[in-house]
Coordinates of C-alpha atoms in Angstrom, one line a residue:
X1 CA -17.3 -17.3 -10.9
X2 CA -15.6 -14.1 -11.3
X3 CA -19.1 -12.0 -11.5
X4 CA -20.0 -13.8 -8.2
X5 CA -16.7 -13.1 -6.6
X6 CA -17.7 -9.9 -6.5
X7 CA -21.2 -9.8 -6.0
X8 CA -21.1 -8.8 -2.2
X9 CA -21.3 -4.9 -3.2
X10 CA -20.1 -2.1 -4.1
X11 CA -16.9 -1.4 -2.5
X12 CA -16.2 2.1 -1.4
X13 CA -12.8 3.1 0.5
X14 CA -13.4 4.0 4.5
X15 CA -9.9 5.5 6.1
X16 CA -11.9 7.2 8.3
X17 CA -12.5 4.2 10.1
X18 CA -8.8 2.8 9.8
X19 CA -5.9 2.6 12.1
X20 CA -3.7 5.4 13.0
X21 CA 0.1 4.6 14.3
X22 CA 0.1 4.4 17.4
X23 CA 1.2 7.1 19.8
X24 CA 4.4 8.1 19.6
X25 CA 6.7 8.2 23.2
X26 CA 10.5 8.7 21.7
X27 CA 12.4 12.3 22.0
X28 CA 12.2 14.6 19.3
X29 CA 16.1 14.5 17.3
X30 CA 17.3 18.3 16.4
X31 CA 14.5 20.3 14.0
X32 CA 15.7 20.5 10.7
X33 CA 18.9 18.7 10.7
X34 CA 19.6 17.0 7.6
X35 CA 20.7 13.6 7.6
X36 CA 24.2 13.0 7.4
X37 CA 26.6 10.6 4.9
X38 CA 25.7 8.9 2.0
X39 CA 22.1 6.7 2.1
X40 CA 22.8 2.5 1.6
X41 CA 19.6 0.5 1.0
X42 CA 19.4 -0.9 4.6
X43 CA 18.5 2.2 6.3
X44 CA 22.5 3.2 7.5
X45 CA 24.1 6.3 7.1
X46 CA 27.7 6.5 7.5
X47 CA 28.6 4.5 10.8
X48 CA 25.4 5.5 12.5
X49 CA 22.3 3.6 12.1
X50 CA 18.9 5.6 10.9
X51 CA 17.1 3.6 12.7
X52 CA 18.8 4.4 16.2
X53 CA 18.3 8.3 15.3
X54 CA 16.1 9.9 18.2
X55 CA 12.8 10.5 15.8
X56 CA 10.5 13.3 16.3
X57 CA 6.7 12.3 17.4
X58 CA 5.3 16.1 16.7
X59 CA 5.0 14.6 13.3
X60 CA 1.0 13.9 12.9
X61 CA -1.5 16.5 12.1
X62 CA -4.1 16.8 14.4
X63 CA -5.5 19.7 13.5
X64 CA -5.9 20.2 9.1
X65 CA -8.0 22.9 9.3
X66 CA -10.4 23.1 6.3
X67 CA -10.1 21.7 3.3
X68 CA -8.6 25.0 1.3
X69 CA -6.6 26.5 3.7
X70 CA -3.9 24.8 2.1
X71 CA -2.9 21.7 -0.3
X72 CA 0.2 19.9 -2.3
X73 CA 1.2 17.4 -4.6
X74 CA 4.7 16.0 -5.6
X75 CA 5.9 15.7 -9.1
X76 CA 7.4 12.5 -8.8
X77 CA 6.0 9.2 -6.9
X78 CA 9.6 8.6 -6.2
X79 CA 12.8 9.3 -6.0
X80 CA 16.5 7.8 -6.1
X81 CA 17.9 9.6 -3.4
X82 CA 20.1 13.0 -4.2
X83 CA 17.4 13.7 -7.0
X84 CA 15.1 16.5 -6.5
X85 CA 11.3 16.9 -7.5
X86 CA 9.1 19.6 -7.2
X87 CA 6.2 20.5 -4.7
X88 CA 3.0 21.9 -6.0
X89 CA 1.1 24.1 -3.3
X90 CA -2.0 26.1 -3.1
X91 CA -2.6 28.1 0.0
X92 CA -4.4 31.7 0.5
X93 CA -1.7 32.1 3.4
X94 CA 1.0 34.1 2.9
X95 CA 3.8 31.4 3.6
X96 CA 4.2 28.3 4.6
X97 CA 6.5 25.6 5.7
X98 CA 7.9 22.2 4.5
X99 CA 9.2 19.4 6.9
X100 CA 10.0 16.3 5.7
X101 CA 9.5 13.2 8.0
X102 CA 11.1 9.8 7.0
X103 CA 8.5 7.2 8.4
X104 CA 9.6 4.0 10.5
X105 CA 10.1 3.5 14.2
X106 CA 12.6 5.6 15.5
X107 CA 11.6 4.2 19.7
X108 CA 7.7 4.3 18.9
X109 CA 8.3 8.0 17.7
X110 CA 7.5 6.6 13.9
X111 CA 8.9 9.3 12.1
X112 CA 12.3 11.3 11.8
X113 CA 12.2 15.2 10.7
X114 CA 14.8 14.8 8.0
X115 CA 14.6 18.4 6.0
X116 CA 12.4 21.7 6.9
X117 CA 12.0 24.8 4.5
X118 CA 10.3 27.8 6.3
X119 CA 8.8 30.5 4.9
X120 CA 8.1 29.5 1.6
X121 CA 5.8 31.8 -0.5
X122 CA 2.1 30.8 -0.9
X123 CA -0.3 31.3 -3.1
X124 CA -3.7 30.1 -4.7
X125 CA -3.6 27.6 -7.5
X126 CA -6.4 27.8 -10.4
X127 CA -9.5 25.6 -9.1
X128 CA -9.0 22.2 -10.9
X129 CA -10.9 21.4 -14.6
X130 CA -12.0 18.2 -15.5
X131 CA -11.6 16.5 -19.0
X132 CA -14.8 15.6 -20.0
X133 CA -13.5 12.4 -22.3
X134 CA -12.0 10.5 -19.8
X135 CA -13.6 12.3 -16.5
X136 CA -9.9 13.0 -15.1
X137 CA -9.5 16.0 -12.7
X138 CA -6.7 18.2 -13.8
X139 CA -5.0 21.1 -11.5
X140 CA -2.5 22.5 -14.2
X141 CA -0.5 24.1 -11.1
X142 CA 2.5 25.7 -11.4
X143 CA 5.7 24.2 -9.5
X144 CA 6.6 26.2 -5.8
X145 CA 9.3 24.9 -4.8
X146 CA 12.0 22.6 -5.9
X147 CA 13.6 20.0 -3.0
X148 CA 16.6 18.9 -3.5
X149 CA 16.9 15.2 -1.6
X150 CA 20.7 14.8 -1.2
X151 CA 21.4 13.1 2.0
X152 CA 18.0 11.6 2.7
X153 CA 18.2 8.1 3.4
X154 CA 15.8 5.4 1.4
X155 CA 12.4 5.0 2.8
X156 CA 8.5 6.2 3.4
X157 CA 8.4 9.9 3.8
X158 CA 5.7 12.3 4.3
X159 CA 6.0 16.2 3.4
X160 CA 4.4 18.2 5.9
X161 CA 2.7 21.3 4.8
X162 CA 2.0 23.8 7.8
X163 CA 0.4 27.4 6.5
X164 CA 2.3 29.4 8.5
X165 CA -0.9 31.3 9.7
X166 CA -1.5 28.5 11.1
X167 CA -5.1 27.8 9.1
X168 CA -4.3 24.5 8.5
X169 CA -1.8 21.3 7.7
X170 CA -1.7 18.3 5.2
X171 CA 0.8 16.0 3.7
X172 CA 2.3 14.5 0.5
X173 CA 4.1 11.3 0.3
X174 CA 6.9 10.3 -1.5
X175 CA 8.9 7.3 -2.0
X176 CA 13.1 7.9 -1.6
X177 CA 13.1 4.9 -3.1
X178 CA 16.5 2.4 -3.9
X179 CA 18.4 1.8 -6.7
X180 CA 19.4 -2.0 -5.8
X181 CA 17.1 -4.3 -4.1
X182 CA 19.7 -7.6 -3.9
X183 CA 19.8 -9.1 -0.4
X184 CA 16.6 -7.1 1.0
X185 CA 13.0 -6.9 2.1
X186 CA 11.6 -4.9 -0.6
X187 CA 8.8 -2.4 0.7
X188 CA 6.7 -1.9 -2.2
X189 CA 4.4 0.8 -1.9
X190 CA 1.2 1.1 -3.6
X191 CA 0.5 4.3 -5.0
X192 CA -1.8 3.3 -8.0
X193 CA -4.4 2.4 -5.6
X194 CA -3.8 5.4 -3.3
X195 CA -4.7 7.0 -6.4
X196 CA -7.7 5.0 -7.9
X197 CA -9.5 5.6 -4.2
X198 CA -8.4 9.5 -4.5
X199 CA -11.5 11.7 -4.9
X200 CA -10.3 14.8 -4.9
X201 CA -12.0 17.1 -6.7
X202 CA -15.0 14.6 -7.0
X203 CA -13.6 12.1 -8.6
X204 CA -12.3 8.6 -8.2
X205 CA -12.2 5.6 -10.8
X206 CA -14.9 4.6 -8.6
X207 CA -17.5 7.6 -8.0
X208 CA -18.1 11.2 -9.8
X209 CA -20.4 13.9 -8.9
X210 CA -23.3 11.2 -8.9
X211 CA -21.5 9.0 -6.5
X212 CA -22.0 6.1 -9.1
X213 CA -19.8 4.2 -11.6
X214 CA -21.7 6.0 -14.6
X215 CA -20.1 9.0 -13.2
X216 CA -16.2 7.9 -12.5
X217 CA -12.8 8.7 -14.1
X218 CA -11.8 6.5 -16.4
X219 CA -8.2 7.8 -16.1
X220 CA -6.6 9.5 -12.4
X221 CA -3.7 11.3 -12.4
X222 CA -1.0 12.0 -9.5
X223 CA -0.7 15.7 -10.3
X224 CA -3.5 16.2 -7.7
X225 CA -3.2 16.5 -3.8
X226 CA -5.3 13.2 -1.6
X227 CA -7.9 14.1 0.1
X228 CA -7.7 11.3 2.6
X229 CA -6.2 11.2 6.4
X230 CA -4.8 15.0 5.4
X231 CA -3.5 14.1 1.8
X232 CA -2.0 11.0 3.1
X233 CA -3.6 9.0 0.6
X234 CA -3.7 5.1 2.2
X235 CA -0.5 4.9 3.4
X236 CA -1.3 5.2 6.9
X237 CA -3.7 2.9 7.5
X238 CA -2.3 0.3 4.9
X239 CA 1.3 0.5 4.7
X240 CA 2.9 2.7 7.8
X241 CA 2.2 0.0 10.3
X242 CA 4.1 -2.6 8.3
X243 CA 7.0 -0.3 7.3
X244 CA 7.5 0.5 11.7
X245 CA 7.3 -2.9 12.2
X246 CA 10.1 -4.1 9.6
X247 CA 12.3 -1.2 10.5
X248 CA 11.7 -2.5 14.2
X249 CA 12.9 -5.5 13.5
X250 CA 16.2 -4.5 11.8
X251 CA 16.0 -6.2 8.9
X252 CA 18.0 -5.2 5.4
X253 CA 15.2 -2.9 3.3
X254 CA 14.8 -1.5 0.5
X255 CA 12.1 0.9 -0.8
X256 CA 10.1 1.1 -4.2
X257 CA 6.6 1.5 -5.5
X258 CA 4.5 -0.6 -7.9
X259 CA 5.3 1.6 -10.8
X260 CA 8.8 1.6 -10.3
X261 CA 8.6 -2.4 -10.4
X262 CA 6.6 -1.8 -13.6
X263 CA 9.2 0.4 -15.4
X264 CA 12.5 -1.1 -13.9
X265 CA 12.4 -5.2 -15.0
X266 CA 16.2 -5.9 -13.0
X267 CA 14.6 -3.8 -10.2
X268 CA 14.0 -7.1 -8.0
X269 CA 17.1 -8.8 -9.4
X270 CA 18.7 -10.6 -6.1
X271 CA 15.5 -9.0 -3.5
X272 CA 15.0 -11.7 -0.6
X273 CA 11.3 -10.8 -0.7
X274 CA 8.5 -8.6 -1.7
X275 CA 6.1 -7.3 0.4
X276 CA 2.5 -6.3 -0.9
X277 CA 1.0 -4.2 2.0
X278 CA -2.5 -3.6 2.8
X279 CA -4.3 -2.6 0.1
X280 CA -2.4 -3.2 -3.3
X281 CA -5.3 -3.8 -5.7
X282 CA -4.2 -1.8 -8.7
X283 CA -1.6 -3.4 -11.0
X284 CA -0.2 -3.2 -14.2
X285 CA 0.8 -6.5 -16.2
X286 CA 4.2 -5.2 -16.4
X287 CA 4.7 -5.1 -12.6
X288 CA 3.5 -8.3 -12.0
X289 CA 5.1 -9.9 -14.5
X290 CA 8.4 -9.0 -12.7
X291 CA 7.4 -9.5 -9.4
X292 CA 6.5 -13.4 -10.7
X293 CA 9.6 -13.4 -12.4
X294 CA 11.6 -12.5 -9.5
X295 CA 9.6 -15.3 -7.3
X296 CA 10.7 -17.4 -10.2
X297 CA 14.3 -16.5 -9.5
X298 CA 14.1 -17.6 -5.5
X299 CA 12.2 -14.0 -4.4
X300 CA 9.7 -14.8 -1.6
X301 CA 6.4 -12.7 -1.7
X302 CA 4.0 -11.5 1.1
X303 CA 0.6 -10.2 0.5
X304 CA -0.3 -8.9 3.7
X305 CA -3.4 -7.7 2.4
X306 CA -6.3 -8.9 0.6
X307 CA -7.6 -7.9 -3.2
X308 CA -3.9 -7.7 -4.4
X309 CA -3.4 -7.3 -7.9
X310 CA -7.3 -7.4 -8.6
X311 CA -7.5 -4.6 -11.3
X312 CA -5.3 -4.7 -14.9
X313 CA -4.0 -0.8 -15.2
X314 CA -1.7 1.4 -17.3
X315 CA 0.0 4.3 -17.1
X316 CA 0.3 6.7 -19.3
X317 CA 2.2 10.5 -19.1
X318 CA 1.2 13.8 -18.1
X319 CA 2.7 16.9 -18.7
X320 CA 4.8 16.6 -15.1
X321 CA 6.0 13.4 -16.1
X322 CA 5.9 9.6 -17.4
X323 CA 4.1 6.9 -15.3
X324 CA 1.7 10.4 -13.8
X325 CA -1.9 8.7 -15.2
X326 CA -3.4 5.8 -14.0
X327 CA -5.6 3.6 -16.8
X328 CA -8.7 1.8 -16.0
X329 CA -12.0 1.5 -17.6
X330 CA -13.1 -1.3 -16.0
X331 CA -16.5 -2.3 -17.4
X332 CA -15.9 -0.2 -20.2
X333 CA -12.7 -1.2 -21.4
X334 CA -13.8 -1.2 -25.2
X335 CA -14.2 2.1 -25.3
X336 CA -10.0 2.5 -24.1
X337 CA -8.5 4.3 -27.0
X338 CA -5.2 2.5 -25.9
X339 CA -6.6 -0.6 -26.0
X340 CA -8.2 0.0 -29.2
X341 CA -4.3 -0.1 -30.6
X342 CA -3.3 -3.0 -28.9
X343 CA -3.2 -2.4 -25.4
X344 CA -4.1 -5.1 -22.5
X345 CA -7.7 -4.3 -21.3
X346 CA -7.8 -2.4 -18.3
X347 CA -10.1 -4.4 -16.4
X348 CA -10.1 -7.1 -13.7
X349 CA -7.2 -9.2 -14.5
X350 CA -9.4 -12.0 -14.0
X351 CA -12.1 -11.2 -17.0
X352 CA -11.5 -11.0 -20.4
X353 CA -10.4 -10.0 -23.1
X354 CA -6.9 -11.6 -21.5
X355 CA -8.1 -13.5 -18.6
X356 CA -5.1 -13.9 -16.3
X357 CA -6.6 -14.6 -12.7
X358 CA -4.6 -13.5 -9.9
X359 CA -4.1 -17.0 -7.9
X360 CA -1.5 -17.7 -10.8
X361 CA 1.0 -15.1 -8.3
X362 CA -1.2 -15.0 -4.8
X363 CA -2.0 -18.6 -4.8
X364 CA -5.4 -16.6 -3.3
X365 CA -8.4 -15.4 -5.1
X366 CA -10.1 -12.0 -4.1
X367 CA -13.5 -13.3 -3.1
X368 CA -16.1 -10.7 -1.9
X369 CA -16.8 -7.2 0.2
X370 CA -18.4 -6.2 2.7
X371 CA -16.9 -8.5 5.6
X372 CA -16.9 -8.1 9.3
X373 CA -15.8 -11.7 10.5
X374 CA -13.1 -13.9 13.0
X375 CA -10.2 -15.4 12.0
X376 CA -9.9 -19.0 12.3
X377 CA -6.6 -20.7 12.9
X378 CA -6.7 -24.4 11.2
X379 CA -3.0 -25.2 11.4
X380 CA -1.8 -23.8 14.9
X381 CA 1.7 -25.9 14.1
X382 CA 2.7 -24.0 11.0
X383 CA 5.5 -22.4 11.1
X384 CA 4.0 -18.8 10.6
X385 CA 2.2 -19.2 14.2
X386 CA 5.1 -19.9 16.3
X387 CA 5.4 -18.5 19.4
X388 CA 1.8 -17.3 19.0
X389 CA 0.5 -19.6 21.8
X390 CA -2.2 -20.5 19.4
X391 CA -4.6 -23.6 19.6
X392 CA -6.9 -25.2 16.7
X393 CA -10.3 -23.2 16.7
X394 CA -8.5 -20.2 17.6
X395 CA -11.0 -17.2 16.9
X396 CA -10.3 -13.4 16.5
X397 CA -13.2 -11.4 15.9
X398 CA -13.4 -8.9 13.3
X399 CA -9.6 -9.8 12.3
X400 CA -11.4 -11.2 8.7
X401 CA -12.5 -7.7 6.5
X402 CA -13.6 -5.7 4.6
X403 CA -12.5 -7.3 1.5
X404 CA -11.1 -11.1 1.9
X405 CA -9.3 -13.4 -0.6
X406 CA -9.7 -17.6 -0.6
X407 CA -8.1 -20.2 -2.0
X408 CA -10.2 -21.1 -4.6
X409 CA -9.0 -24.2 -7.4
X410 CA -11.6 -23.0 -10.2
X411 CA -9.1 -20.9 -10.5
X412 CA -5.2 -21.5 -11.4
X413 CA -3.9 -22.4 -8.4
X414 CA 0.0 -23.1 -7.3
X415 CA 0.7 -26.1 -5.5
X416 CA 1.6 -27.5 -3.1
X417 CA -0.7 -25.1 -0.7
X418 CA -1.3 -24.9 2.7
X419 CA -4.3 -23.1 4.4
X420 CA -3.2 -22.3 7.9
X421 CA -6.4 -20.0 8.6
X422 CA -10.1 -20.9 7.0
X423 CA -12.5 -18.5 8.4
X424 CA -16.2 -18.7 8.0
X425 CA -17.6 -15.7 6.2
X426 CA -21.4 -14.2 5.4
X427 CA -21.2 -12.0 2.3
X428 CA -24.7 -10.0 1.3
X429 CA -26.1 -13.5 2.5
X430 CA -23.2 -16.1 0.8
X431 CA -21.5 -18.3 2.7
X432 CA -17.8 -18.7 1.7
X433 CA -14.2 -18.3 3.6
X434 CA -11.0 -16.5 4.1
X435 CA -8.1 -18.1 3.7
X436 CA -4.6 -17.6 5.1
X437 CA -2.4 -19.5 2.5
X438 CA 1.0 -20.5 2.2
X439 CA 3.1 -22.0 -1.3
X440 CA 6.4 -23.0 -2.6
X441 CA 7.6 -23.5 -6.0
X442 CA 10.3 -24.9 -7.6
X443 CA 13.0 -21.6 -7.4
X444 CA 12.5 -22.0 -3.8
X445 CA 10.5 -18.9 -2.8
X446 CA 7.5 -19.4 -0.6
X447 CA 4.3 -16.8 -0.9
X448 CA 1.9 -15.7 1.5
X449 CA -0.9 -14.5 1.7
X450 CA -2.9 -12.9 4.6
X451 CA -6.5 -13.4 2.9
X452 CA -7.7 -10.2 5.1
X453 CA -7.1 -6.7 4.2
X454 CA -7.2 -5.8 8.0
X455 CA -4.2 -7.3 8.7
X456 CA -1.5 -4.4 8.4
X457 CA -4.1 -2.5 10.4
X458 CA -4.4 -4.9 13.1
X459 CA -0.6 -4.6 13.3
X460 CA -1.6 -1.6 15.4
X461 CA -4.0 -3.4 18.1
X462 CA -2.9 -2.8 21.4
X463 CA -6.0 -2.6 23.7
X464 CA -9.3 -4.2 24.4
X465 CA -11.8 -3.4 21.5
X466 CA -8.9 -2.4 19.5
X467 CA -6.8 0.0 21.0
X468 CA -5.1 2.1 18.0
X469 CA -6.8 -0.4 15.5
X470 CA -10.5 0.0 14.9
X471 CA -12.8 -2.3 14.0
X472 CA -13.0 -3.8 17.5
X473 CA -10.0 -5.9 16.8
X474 CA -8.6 -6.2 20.4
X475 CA -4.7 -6.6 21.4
X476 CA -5.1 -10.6 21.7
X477 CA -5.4 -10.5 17.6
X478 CA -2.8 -7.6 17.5
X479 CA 0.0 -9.8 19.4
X480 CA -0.7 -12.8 17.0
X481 CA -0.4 -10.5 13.8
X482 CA 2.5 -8.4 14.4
X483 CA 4.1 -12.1 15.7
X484 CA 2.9 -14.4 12.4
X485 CA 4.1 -11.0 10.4
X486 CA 7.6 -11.2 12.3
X487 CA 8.6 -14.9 11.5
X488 CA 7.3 -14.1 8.0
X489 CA 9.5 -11.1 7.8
X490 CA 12.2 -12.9 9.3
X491 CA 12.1 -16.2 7.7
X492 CA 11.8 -14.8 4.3
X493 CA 14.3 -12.6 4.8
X494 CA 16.9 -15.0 5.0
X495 CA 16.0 -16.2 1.8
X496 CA 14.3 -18.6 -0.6
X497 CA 11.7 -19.9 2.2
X498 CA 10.5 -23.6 0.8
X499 CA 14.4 -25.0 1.2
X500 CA 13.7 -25.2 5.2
X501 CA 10.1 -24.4 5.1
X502 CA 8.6 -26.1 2.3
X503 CA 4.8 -26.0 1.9
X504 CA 2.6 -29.3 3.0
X505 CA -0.7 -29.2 0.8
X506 CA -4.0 -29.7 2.6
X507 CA -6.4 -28.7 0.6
X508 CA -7.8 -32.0 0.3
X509 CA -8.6 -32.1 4.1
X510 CA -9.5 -28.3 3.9
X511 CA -11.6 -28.3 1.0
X512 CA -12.1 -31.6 -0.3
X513 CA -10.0 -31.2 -3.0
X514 CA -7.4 -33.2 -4.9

């Protein structure tokens, strides 16, 4: 089952042909001003809201320039805020400049300028090496600049890099992450997948110089730039979307990645819910034990993506850091030197040696890629669809894609389990479905799960055809996602979900199934 789950493909990443936040319309705040008092979890500083700061919409780089006139990386994924990291630049220009841009609404501006350095030196790194065990690109550049963060609020930030000759732009991101999570929405980034898609310098865990598997990394590292949407990495098509939304609505946040979860097991202690964003395929067992224990302690969870927590990793140090390397041999997890003393496999977490399928947590099981298909609505009274308007046979095209996760019971599967959405797919000529899924258990926290990793995207639909969102999803699938992902937002935010929303299983009338 699990060799035919993914039988649709290959999968290759395509931001290219992703959404983009949408445009911005509020007033730039002051250039450079720092923020001001002492960062909480929920986004307030001092007496004045962050969120009601005027943001700055000059933000987005619309113009890189080519791929060498200038490039970065942070030595840390994250940061508690007051701690300082370092930036790692190369750039033939003489100087350049650093703004950094705390992501979220901010009145459709979607970012706030929160620190700027000007004139820093530049200079040309050495071109990266690979290691030829392990096929893992290594830069082995020197530190430019330290950044001290004191003052910046929590949240989703990305450094701006602007050569100052004006040759060309990119970003890093970073995490200012929080140090408690009790009472929140967690926003739980995924940089391990950022990173297993990242091909700078030719290389991926999924292609090398070849483009094929035989060619891949078997280990990435972060102490690299990202090549996509300007060194972004995925967070703008697959998280920014959610993280406006959520600070749109107002509710308490807080801010972490995957391998912060991973390293910190109290980090969730308390957390209302945990969101999984777009694409958040690259786990390690350690961060999803605790994210199952803290469901297990009342935590709701949200996978608003599809292919969550498809791929067993680890990580391992580099000389910038612990946590820097991410682990995965895949197919050829025997020949994992860390496995070899005792290690989990780092392969799907569905195969063996360890099998530990993923529905266990998602109550969903990633089924197959490529996808192009509408999404169904089954169960127009559930909960998750009020005030969508929504009928029985409700169709959106192209909502359904390009990877898609089911309900499926040959695997373990929660219950009780409700499929609110069962949309008809075609995958490389098998017929199966998407499913939009909703559990409870005993602790009281309900999960769900999207089943379409276009759904954080969609969040940006505003127009016929799509709008900001491509794909061809149009605004009529837009207003039902960003309303389903408000009175999910909302209802798990005011805690464990199944006390006034338990979960009513039907997969017997969906499926056929006891």
């Amino acid at each position: 089952m699990a060799a035919a789950a993914t039988s649709c493909g290959p999968r290759r990443p395509d931001p290219t042909a992703a959404a983009q936040p949408s445009s911005p319309t509020a007033a730039p705040g002051t250039p450079g001003a720092p923020a001001t008092g002492g960062p909480t979890a929920d986004g307030h500083t001092g007496a004045t809201s962050e969120r009601s700061r005027p943001g700055n919409p000059d933000w987005e780089i619309t113009d890189p320039g080519p791929d060498d006139a200038i490039a970065g990386f942070a030595d840390r994924v994250s940061v508690l805020p007051g701690e300082s990291f370092g930036l790692h630049v190369s750039t033939p220009a003489a100087a350049f400049a650093v703004s950094a841009y705390r992501m979220g609404w901010y009145e459709g501006a979607r970012a706030r300028l929160v620190w700027r350095r000007e004139h820093v030196p530049g200079a040309e790194q050495p071109a990266p090496h690979v290691d030829q065990a392990t096929r893992t690109v290594l830069t082995g550049w020197q530190r430019t600049l330290t950044v001290d963060t004191a003052g910046w609020p929590e949240g989703a930030y990305l450094l701006r890099l602007d050569a100052e000759d004006g040759s060309g732009r990119r970003y890093v991101p970073l995490t200012v992450r929080s140090a408690s999570t009790a009472g929140r929405t967690v926003i739980m980034s995924a940089p391990a997948t950022w990173q297993a898609y990242n091909e700078w310098g030719g290389y991926s865990l999924y292609n090398g110089p070849t483009g094929t598997l035989a060619t891949r990394s078997l280990k990435v590292v972060f102490d690299r730039p990202y090549d996509y949407d300007h060194g972004a990495g995925l967070f703008l098509v697959y998280e920014a979307p959610l993280v406006a939304l959520a600070e749109r609505l107002g509710l308490p946040l807080a801010y972490t990645t995957g391998i912060d979860v991973a390293r910190e097991p109290g980090l969730l202690t308390g957390a209302s819910a945990v969101l999984s964003l777009g694409h958040d395929e690259y786990w390690s067992p350690e961060q999803r034990a605790n994210v199952t224990a803290a469901r297990d302690a009342g935590t709701n969870l949200a996978i608003l993506g599809a292919n969550c927590c498809f791929r067993r990793v680890r990580f391992e140090p580099t000389e910038l850091g612990p946590d820097r390397t991410v682990v995965c041999y895949k197919d050829a997890w025997g020949q994992d030197p860390g496995h070899q003393a005792g290690a989990p496999a780092t392969t799907d977490f569905r195969a063996g040696p360890g099998a530990d399928p993923e529905s266990s947590m998602l109550g969903v099981v990633y089924d197959g890629y490529p996808v192009d298909a509408p999404y169904v609505v089954t169960s127009p009274e559930h909960w998750a669809f009020e005030g969508t308007g929504v009928a029985a046979g409700a169709s959106f095209p192209h909502l359904v894609g390009v990877e898609y996760d089911r309900v499926h019971t040959g695997f373990p599967t929660p219950r009780p389990i409700e499929v609110i959405a069962h949309s008809p797919v075609v995958c490389d000529g098998r017929r199966s479905h998407s499913d939009t899924a909703y559990y409870t258990v005993p602790s009281g926290a309900g999960v769900f799960a999207t089943g379409t990793m276009r759904w954080v995207e969609a969040l940006e639909a505003l127009g016929p055809g799509g709008g900001r969102a491509d794909h061809g999803i149009d605004s009529h699938a837009g207003d039902v996602v960003r309303q389903v992902t408000e009175n999910v937002l909302r209802a798990f935010a005011s805690g464990p979900a199944s006390r006034t929303r338990p979960a009513r299983d039907n997969l017997a009338a969906v499926y056929g199934t006891a």
